[in-house]
PDB file of C-alpha atoms and ligand atoms in Angstrom:
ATOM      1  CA  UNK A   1     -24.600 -12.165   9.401  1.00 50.00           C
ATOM      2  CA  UNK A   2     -22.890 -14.674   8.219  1.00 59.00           C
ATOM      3  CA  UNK A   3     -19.818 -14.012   6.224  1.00 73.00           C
ATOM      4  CA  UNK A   4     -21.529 -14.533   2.851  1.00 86.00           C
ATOM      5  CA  UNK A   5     -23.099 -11.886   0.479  1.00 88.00           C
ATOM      6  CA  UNK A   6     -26.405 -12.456  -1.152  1.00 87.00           C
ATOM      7  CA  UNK A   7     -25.774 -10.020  -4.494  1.00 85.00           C
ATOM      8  CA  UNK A   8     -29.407  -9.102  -5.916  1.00 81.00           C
ATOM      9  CA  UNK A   9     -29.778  -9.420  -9.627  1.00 85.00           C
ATOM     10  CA  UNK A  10     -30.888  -6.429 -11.187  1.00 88.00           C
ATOM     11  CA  UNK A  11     -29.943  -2.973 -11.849  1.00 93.00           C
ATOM     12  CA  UNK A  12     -27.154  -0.913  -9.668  1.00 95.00           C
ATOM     13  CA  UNK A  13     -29.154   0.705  -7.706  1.00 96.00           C
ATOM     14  CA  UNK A  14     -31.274  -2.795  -6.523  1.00 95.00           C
ATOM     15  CA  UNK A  15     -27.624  -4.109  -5.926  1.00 96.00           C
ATOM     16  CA  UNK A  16     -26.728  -1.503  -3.771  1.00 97.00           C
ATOM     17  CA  UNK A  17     -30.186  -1.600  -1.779  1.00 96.00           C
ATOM     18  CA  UNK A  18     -29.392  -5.489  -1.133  1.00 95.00           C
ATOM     19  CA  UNK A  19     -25.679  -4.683  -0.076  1.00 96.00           C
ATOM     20  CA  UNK A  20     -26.428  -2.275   2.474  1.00 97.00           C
ATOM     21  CA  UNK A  21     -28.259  -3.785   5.187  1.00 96.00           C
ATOM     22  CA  UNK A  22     -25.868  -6.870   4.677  1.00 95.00           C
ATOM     23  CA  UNK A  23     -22.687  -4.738   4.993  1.00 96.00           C
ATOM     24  CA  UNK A  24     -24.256  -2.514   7.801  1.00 96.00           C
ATOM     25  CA  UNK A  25     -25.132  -5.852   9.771  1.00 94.00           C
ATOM     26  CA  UNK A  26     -21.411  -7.371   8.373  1.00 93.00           C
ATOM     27  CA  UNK A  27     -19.546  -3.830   9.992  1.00 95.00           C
ATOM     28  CA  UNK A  28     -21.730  -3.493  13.444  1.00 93.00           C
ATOM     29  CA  UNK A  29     -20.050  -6.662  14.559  1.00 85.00           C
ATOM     30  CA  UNK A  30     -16.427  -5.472  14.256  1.00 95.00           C
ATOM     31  CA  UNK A  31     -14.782  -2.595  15.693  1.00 95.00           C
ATOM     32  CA  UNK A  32     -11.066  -3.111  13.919  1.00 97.00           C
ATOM     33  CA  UNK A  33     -11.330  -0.239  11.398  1.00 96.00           C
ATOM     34  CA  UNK A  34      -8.742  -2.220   8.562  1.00 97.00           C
ATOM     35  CA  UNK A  35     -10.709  -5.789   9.148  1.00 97.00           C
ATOM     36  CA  UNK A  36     -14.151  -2.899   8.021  1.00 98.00           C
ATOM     37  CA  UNK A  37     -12.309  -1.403   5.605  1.00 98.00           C
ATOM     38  CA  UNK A  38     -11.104  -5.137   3.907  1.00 98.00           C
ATOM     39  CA  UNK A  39     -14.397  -5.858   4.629  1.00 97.00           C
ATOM     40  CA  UNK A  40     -16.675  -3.141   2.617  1.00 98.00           C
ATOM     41  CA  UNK A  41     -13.893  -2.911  -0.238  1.00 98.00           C
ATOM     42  CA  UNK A  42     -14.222  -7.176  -0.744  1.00 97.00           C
ATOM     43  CA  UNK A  43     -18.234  -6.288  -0.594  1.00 97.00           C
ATOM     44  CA  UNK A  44     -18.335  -3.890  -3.150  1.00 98.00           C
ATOM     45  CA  UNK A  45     -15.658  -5.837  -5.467  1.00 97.00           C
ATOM     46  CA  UNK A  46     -17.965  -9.413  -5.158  1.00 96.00           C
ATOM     47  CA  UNK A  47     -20.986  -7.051  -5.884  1.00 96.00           C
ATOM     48  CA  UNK A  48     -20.253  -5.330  -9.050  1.00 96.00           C
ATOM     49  CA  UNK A  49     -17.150  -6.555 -10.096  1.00 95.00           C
ATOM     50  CA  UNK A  50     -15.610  -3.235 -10.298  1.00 96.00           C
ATOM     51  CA  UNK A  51     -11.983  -3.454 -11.744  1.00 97.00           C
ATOM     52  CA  UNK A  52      -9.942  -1.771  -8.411  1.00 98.00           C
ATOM     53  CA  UNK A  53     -11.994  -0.595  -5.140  1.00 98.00           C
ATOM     54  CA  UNK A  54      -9.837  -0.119  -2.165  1.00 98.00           C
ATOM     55  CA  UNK A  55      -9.086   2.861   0.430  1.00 98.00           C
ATOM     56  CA  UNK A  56      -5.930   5.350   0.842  1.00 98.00           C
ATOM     57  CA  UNK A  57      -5.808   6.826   4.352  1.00 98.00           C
ATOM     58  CA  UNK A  58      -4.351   9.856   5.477  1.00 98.00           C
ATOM     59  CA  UNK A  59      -1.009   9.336   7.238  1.00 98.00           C
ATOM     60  CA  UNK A  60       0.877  12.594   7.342  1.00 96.00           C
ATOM     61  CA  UNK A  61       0.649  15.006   4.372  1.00 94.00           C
ATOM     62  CA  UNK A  62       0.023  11.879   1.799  1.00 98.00           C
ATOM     63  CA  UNK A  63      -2.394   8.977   1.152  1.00 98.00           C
ATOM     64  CA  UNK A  64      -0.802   5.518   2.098  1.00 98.00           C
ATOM     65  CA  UNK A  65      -2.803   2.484  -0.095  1.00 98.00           C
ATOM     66  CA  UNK A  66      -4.585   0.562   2.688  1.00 98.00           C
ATOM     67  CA  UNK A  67      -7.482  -2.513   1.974  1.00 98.00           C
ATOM     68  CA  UNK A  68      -8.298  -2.831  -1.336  1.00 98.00           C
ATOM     69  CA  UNK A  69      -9.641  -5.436  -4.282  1.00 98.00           C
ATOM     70  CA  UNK A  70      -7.953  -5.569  -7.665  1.00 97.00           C
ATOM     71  CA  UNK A  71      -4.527  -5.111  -9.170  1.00 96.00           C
ATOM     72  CA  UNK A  72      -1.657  -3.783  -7.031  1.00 96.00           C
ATOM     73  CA  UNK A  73      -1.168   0.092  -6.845  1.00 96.00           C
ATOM     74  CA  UNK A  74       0.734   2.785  -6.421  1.00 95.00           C
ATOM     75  CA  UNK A  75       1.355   2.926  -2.349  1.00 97.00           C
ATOM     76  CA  UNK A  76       1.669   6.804  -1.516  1.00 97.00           C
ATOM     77  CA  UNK A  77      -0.744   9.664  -3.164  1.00 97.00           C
ATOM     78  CA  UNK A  78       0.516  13.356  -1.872  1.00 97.00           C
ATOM     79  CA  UNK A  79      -2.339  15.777  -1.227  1.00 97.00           C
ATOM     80  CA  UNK A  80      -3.638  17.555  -4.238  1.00 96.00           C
ATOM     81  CA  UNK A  81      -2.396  15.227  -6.359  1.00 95.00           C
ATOM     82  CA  UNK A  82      -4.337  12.633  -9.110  1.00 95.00           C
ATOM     83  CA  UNK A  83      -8.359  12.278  -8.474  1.00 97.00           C
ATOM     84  CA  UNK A  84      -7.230  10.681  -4.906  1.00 97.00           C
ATOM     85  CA  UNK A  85      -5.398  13.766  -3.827  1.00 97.00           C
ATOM     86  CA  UNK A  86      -7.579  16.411  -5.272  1.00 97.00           C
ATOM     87  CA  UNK A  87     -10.687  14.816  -3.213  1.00 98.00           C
ATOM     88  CA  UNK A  88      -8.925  14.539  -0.118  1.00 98.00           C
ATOM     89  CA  UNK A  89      -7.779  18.422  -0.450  1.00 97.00           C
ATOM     90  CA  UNK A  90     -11.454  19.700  -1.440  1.00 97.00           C
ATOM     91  CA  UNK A  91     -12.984  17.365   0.838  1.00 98.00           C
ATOM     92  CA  UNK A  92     -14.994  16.664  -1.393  1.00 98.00           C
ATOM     93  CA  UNK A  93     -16.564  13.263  -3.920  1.00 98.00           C
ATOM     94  CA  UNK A  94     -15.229  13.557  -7.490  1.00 98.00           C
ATOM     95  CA  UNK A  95     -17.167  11.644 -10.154  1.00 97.00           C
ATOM     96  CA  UNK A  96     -14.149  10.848 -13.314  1.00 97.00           C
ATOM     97  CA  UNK A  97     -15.839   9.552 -16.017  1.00 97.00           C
ATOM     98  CA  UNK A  98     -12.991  10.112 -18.503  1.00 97.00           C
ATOM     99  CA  UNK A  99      -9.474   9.516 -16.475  1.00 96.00           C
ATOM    100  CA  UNK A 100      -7.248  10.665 -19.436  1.00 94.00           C
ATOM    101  CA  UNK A 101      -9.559  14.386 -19.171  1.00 95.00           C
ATOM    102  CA  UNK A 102      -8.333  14.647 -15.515  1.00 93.00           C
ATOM    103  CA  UNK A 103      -4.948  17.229 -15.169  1.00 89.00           C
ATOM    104  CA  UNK A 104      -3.082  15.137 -12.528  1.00 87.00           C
ATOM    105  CA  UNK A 105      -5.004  11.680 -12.874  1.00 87.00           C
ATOM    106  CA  UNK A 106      -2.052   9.039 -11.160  1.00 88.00           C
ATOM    107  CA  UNK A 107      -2.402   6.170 -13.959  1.00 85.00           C
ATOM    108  CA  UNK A 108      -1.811   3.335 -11.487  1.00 84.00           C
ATOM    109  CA  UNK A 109      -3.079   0.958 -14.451  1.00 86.00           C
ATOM    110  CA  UNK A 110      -3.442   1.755 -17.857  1.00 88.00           C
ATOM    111  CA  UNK A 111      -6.888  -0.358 -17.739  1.00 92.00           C
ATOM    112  CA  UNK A 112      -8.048   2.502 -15.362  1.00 92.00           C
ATOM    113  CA  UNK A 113     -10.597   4.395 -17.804  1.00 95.00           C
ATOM    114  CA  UNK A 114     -13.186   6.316 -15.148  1.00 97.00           C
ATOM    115  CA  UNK A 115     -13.500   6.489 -10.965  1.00 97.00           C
ATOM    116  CA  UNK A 116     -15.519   7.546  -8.187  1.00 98.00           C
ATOM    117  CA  UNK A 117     -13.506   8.914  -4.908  1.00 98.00           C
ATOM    118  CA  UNK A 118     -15.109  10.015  -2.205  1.00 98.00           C
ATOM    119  CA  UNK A 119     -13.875  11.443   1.178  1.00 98.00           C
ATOM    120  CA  UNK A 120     -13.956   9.754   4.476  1.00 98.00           C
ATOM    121  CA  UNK A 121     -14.732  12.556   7.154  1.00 98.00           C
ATOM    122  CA  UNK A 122     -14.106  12.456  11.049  1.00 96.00           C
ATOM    123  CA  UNK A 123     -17.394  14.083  12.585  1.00 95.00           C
ATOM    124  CA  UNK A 124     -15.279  17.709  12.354  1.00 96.00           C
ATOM    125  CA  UNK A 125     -15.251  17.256   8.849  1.00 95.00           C
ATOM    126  CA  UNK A 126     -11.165  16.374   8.665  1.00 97.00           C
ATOM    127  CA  UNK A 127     -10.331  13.839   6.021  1.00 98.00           C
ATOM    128  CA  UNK A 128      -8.921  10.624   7.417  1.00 98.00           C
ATOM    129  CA  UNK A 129      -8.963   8.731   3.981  1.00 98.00           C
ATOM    130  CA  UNK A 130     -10.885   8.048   0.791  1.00 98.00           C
ATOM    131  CA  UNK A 131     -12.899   5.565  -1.136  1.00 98.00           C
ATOM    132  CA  UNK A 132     -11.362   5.338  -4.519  1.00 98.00           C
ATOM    133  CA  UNK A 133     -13.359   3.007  -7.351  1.00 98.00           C
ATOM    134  CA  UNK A 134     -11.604   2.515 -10.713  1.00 97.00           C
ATOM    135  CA  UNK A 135     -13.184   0.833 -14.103  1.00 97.00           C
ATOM    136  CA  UNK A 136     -12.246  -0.058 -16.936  1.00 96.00           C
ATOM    137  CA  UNK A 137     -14.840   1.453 -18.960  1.00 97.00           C
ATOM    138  CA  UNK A 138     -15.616   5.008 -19.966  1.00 97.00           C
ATOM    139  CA  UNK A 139     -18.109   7.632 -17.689  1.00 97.00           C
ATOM    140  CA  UNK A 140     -18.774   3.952 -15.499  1.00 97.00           C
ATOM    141  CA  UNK A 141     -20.101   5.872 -12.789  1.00 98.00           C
ATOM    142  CA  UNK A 142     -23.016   8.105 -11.923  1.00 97.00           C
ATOM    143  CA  UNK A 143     -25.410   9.610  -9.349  1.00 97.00           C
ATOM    144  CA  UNK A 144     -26.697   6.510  -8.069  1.00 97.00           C
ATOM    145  CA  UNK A 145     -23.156   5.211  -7.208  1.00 98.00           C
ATOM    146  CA  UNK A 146     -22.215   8.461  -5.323  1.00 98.00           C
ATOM    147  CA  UNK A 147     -25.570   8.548  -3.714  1.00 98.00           C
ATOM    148  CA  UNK A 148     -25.341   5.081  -2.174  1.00 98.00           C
ATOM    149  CA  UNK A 149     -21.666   5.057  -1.800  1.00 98.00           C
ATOM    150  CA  UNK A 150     -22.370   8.146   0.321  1.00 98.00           C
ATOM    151  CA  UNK A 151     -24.378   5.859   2.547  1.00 97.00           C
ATOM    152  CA  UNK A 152     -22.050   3.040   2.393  1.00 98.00           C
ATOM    153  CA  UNK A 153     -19.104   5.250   3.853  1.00 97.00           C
ATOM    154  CA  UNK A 154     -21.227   6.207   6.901  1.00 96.00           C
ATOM    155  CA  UNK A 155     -20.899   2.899   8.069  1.00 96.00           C
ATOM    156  CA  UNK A 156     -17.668   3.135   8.270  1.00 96.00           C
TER     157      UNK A 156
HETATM  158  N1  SME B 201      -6.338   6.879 -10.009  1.00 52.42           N
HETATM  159  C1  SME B 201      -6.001   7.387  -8.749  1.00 52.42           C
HETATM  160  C2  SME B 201      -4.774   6.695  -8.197  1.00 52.42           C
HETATM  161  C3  SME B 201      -5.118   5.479  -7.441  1.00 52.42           C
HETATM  162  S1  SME B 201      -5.357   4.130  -8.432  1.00 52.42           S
HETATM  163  O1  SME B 201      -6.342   4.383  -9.435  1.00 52.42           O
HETATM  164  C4  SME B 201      -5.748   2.798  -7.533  1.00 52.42           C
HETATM  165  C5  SME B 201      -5.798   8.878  -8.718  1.00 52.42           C
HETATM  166  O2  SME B 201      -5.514   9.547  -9.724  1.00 52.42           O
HETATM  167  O3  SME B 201      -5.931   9.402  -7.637  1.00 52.42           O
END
């Protein structure tokens, strides 16, 4: 495709049903796993104007910050720790929609009021890194995100 996004008007869920095919067609042509990552995290940023979306990937026992959209962050995450951690140990998504209600939550930015991390899995189910989305308002995400989301880190 070419390296433009056509963002649908409408509701989230329309959004994300434009996005994918574009970012599926966007990620098939690269094989460089950061240029994918910078990539879907620029994608989702232009798209809904989230405050921070970006990736941490697994590098030893911690999360190292890797391609992301929004203000800087904090660069290192140990596992278990903050919403970030906690996923990548459970190996599991974690919808936030109150950050200051989370034991742990790392307050990169103060602006940071709810987020949506999900797990990136090799095919043995091993975490190699996670999709962390931050807003600045209050219970900002929902099923729909975590349902598409899901499909959006497949591609990855
Ligand atoms: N809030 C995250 C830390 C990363 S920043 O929000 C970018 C957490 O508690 O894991």
């Amino acid at each position: 495709m070419a390296e433009d996004l056509h963002i649908e008007t409408g509701s989230k869920a329309d959004k994300y049903r434009a996005l994918l095919p574009q970012l599926k067609s966007l990620l098939a042509g690269e094989t460089d796993q950061i240029a994918n990552l910078a990539n879907t995290a620029a994608a989702l940023k232009e798209t809904f104007d989230f405050f921070w979306v970006g990736f941490y990937l697994v590098k030893g026992d911690e999360l190292v910050l890797g391609p992301f959209q929004g203000p800087v962050a904090c660069t290192r995450i140990r596992r278990g720790r903050g919403v970030c951690g906690t996923a990548w140990e459970r190996a599991e998504a974690l919808l936030v929609p109150d950050v200051d209600a989370f034991p742990g939550h790392i307050a990169c930015s103060s602006r940071s009021r709810s987020e949506i991390v999900l797990p990136l899995k090799h095919a043995d189910g091993t975490v190699w890194g996670v999709l962390d989305i931050d807003s600045e308002h209050l219970g900002h995400f929902g099923l729909i995100d975590l349902r598409f989301l899901e499909e959006i880190i497949q591609l990855l």
